[in-house]
Coordinates of C-alpha atoms and ligand atoms in Angstrom, one line a residue:
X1 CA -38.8 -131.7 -56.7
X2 CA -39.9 -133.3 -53.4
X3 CA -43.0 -135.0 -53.1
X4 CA -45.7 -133.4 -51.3
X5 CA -46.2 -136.1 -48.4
X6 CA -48.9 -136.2 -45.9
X7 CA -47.6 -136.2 -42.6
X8 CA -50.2 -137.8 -39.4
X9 CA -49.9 -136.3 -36.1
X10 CA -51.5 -138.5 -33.2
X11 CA -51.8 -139.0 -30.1
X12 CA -52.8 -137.3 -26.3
X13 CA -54.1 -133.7 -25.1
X14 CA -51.3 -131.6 -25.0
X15 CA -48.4 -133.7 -25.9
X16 CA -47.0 -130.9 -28.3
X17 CA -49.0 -132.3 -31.8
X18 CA -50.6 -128.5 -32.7
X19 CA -47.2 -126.6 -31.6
X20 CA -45.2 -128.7 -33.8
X21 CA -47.2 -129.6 -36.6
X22 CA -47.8 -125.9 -37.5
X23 CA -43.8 -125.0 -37.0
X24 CA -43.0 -128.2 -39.8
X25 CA -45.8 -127.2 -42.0
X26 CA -44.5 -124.0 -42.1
X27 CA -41.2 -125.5 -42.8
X28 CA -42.0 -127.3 -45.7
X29 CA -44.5 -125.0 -47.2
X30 CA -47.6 -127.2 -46.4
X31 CA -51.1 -126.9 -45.0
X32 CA -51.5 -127.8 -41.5
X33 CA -55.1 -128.9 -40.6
X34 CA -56.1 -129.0 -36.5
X35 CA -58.6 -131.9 -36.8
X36 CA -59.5 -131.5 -33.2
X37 CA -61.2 -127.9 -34.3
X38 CA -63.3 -129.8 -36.2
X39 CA -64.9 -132.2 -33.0
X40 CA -64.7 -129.2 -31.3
X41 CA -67.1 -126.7 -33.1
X42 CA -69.3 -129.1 -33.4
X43 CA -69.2 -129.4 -29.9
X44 CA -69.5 -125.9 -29.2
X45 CA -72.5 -125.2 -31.8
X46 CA -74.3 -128.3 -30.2
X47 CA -74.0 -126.7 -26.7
X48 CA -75.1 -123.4 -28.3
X49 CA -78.0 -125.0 -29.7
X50 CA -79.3 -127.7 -26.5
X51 CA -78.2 -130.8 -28.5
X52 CA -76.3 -133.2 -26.1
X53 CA -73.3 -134.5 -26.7
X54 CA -75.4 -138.1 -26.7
X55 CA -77.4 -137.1 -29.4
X56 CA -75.7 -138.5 -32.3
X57 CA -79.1 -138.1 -34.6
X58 CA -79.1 -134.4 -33.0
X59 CA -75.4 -133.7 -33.9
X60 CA -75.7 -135.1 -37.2
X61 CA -78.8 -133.2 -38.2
X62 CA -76.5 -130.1 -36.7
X63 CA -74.0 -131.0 -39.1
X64 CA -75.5 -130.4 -42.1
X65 CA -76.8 -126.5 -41.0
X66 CA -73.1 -125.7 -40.4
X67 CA -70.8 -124.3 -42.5
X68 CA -67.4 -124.8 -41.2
X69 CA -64.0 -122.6 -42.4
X70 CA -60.7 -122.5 -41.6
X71 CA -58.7 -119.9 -42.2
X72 CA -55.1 -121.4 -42.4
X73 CA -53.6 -118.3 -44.0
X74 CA -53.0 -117.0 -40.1
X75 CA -50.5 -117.9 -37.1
X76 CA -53.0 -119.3 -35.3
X77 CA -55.6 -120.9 -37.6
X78 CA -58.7 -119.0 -37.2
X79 CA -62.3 -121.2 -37.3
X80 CA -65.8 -119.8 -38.5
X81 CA -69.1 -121.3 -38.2
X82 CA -71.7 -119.9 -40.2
X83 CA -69.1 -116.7 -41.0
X84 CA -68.8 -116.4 -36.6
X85 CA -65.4 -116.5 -35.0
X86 CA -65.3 -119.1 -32.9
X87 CA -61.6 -119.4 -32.5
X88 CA -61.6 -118.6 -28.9
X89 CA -64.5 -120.5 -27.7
X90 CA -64.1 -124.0 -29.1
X91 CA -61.4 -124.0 -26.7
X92 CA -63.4 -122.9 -23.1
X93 CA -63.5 -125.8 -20.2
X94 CA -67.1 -126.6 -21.2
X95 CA -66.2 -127.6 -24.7
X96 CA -63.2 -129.2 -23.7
X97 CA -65.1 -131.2 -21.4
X98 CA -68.1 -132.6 -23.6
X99 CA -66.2 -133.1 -27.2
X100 CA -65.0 -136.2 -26.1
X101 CA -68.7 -137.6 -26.3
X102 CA -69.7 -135.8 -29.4
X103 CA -66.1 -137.6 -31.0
X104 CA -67.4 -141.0 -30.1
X105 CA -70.3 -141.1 -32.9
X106 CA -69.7 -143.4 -35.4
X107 CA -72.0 -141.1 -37.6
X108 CA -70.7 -138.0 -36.5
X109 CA -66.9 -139.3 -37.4
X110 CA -68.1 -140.4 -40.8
X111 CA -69.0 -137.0 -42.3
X112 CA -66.0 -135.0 -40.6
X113 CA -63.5 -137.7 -41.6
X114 CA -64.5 -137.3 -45.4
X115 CA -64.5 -133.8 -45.2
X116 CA -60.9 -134.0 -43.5
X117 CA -59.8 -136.7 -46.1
X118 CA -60.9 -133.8 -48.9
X119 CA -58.6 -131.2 -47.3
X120 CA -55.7 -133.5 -47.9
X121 CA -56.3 -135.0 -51.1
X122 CA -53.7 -133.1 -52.8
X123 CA -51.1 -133.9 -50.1
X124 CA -48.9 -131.3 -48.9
X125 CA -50.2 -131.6 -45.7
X126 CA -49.4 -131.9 -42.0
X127 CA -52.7 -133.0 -40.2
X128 CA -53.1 -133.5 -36.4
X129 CA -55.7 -135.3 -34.2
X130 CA -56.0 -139.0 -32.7
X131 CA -56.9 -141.2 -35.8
X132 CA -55.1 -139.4 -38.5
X133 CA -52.7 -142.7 -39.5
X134 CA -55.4 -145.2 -38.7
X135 CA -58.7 -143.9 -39.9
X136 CA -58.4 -140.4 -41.9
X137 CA -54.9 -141.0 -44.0
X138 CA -54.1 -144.9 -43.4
X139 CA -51.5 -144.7 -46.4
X140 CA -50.0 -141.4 -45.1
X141 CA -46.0 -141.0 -45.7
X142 CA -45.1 -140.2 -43.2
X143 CA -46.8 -141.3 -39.4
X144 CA -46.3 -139.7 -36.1
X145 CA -47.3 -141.1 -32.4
X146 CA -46.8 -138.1 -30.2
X147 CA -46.5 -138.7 -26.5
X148 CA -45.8 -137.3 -23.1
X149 CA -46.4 -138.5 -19.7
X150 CA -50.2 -137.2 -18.1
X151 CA -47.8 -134.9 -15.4
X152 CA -45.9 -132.8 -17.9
X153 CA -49.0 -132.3 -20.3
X154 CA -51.4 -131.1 -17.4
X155 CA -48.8 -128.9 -16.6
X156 CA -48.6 -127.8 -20.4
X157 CA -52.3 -127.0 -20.4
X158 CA -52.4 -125.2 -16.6
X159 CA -49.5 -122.9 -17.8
X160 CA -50.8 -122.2 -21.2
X161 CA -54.6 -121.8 -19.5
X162 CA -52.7 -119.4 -16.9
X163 CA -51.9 -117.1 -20.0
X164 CA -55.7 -117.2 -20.9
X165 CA -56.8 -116.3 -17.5
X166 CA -58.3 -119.8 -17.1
X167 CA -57.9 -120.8 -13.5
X168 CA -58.4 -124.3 -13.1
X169 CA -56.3 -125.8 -10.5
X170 CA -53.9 -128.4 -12.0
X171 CA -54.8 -131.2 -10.2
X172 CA -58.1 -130.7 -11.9
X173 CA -56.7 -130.5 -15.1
X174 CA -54.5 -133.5 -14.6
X175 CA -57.6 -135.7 -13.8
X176 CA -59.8 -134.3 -16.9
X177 CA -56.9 -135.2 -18.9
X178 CA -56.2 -138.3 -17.9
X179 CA -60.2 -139.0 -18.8
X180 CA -60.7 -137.6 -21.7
X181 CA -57.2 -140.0 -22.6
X182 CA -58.9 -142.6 -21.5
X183 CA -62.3 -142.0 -23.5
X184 CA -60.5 -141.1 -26.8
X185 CA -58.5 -144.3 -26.7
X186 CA -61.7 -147.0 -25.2
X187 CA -64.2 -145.7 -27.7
X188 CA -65.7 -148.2 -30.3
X189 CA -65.2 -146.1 -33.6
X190 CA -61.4 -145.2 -34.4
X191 CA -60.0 -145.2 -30.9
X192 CA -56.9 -143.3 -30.2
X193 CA -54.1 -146.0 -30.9
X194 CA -51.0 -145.7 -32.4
X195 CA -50.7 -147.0 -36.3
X196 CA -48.5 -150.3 -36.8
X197 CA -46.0 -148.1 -38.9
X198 CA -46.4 -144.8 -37.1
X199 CA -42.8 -143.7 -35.4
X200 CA -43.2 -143.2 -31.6
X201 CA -42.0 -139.2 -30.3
X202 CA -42.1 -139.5 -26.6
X203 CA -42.0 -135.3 -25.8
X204 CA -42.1 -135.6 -22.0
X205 CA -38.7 -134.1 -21.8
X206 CA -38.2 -132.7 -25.0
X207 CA -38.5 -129.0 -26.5
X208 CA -40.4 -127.9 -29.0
X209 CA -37.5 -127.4 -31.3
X210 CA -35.9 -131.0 -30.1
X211 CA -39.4 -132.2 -31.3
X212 CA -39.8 -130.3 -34.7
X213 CA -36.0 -131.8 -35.2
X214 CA -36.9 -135.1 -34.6
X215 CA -39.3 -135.1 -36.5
X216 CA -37.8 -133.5 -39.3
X217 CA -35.1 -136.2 -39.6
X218 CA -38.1 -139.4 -39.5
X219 CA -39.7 -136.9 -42.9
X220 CA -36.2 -136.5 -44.7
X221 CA -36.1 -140.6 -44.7
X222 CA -39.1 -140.5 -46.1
X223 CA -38.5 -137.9 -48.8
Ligands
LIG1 O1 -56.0 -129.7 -28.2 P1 -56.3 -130.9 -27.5 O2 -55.2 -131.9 -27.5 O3 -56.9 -130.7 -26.1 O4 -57.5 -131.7 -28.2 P2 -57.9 -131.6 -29.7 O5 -56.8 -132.0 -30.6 O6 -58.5 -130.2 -29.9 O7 -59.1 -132.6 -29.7 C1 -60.2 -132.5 -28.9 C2 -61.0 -133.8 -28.9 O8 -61.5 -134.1 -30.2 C3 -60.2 -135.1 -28.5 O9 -60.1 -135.2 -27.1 C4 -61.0 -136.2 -29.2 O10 -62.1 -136.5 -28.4 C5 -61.5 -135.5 -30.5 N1 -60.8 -135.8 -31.7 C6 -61.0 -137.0 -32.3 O11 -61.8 -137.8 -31.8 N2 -60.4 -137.3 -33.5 C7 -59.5 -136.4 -34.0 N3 -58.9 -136.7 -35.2 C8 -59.2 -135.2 -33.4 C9 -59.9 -134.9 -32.2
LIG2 O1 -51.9 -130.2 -29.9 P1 -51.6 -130.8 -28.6 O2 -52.8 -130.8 -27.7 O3 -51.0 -132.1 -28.7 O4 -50.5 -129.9 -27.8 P2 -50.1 -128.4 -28.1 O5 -51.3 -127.5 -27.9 O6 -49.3 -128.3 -29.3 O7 -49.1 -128.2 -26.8 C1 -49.5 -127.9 -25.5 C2 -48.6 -127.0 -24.8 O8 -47.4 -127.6 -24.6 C3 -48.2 -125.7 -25.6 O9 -48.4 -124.6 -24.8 C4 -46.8 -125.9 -26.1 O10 -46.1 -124.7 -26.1 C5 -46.3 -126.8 -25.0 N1 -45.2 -127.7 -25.4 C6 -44.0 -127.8 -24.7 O11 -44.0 -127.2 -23.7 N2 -43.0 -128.7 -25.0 C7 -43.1 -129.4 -26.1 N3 -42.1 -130.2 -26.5 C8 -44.3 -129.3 -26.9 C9 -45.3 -128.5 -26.5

């Protein structure tokens, strides 16, 4: 009987961690938890309710009158606040463009990272986001550092945006990427970095299934 690891995806927008992590949960019969959805309602309730995103006493206090749900048991894991289906909307430009600013708060990182550290407790897990090895699971088995250059994944995000009818030109999308890289990885509190032992997957030029079978060969040495 195999052990039930917990595998950490990090690294950039777009570099493939979602696509893949949910294919090698899948796999392996595990829970696969976006931690991004997390920073991201919050971000949406907050503009909902006229908190800025530099209102870490503000976000906090929102914290605590949201109930947050996951519903993993789907294809594409559907998120609830307070029993609303938000699955759609904590991905829109507007909350793309602010939840690097609500991710920055110490205070605000605190209370998601426990919850997030609950949802894994058991192992069995594949969780993705930017400070999964470092911060959340720092003794995970098995650590991932996904990459790809800012080029390809703008162009990830303009054709998967193209699908949603979002039209914002590339070169846009390029240039919010390469900020909100650059604000997730400068921040103060569990900056996006990769973890001393975490195995570097460079995806520029890979598939998805060359990157769910690389991957698949660093978990067997693992297991
Ligand atoms: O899907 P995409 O790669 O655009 O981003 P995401 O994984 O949904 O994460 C959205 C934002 O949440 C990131 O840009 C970070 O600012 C923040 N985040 C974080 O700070 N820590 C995590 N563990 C996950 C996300
Ligand atoms: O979760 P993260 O933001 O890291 O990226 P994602 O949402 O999994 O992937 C962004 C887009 O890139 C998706 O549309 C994937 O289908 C695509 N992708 C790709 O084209 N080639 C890969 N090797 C990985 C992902």
């Amino acid at each position: 009987n195999p052990k039930k690891l917990r595998i950490a995806i990090d690294g950039p927008a777009s570099a493939g961690k979602s696509t893949v992590a949910k294919i090698v949960a899948k796999d392996l019969g595990y829970v696969y938890c976006d931690t991004g959805a997390m920073y991201r309602a919050l971000t949406y309730y907050a503009l909902q309710n006229g908190v800025t995103p530099e209102d870490e006493a503000g976000l906090v206090e929102l914290l605590k009158k949201m109930k947050l749900r996951f519903d993993p048991s789907t294809a594409i894991q559907k998120v609830f606040i307070n029993n609303e289906e938000v699955t759609e909307a904590i991905r829109q430009p507007d909350v793309t463009n602010n939840v690097s600013a609500v991710s920055a708060h110490g205070e605000v990182r605190k209370q998601l990272v426990k919850y997030q550290q609950l949802i894994a407790a058991d192992g069995g897990i594949v969780m993705d986001g930017r400070d999964i090895g470092t911060a959340v699971l720092p003794d995970a088995e098995v650590k991932i550092f996904m990459v790809a250059s800012v080029s390809e994944r703008a162009e990830r995000r303009f054709k998967e945006n193209t699908e949603k009818g979002i039209m914002t030109p590339l070169e846009t999308i390029e240039k919010e990427i390469a900020e909100r890289d650059y604000k997730d990885s400068t921040r103060a509190v569990s900056p996006l970095i990769q973890a001393e032992d975490a195995f570097l997957v460079d995806t520029t030029s890979l598939s998805i299934d060359g990157v769910v079978a690389k991957i698949k060969e660093i978990i067997a040495k693992q297991q």
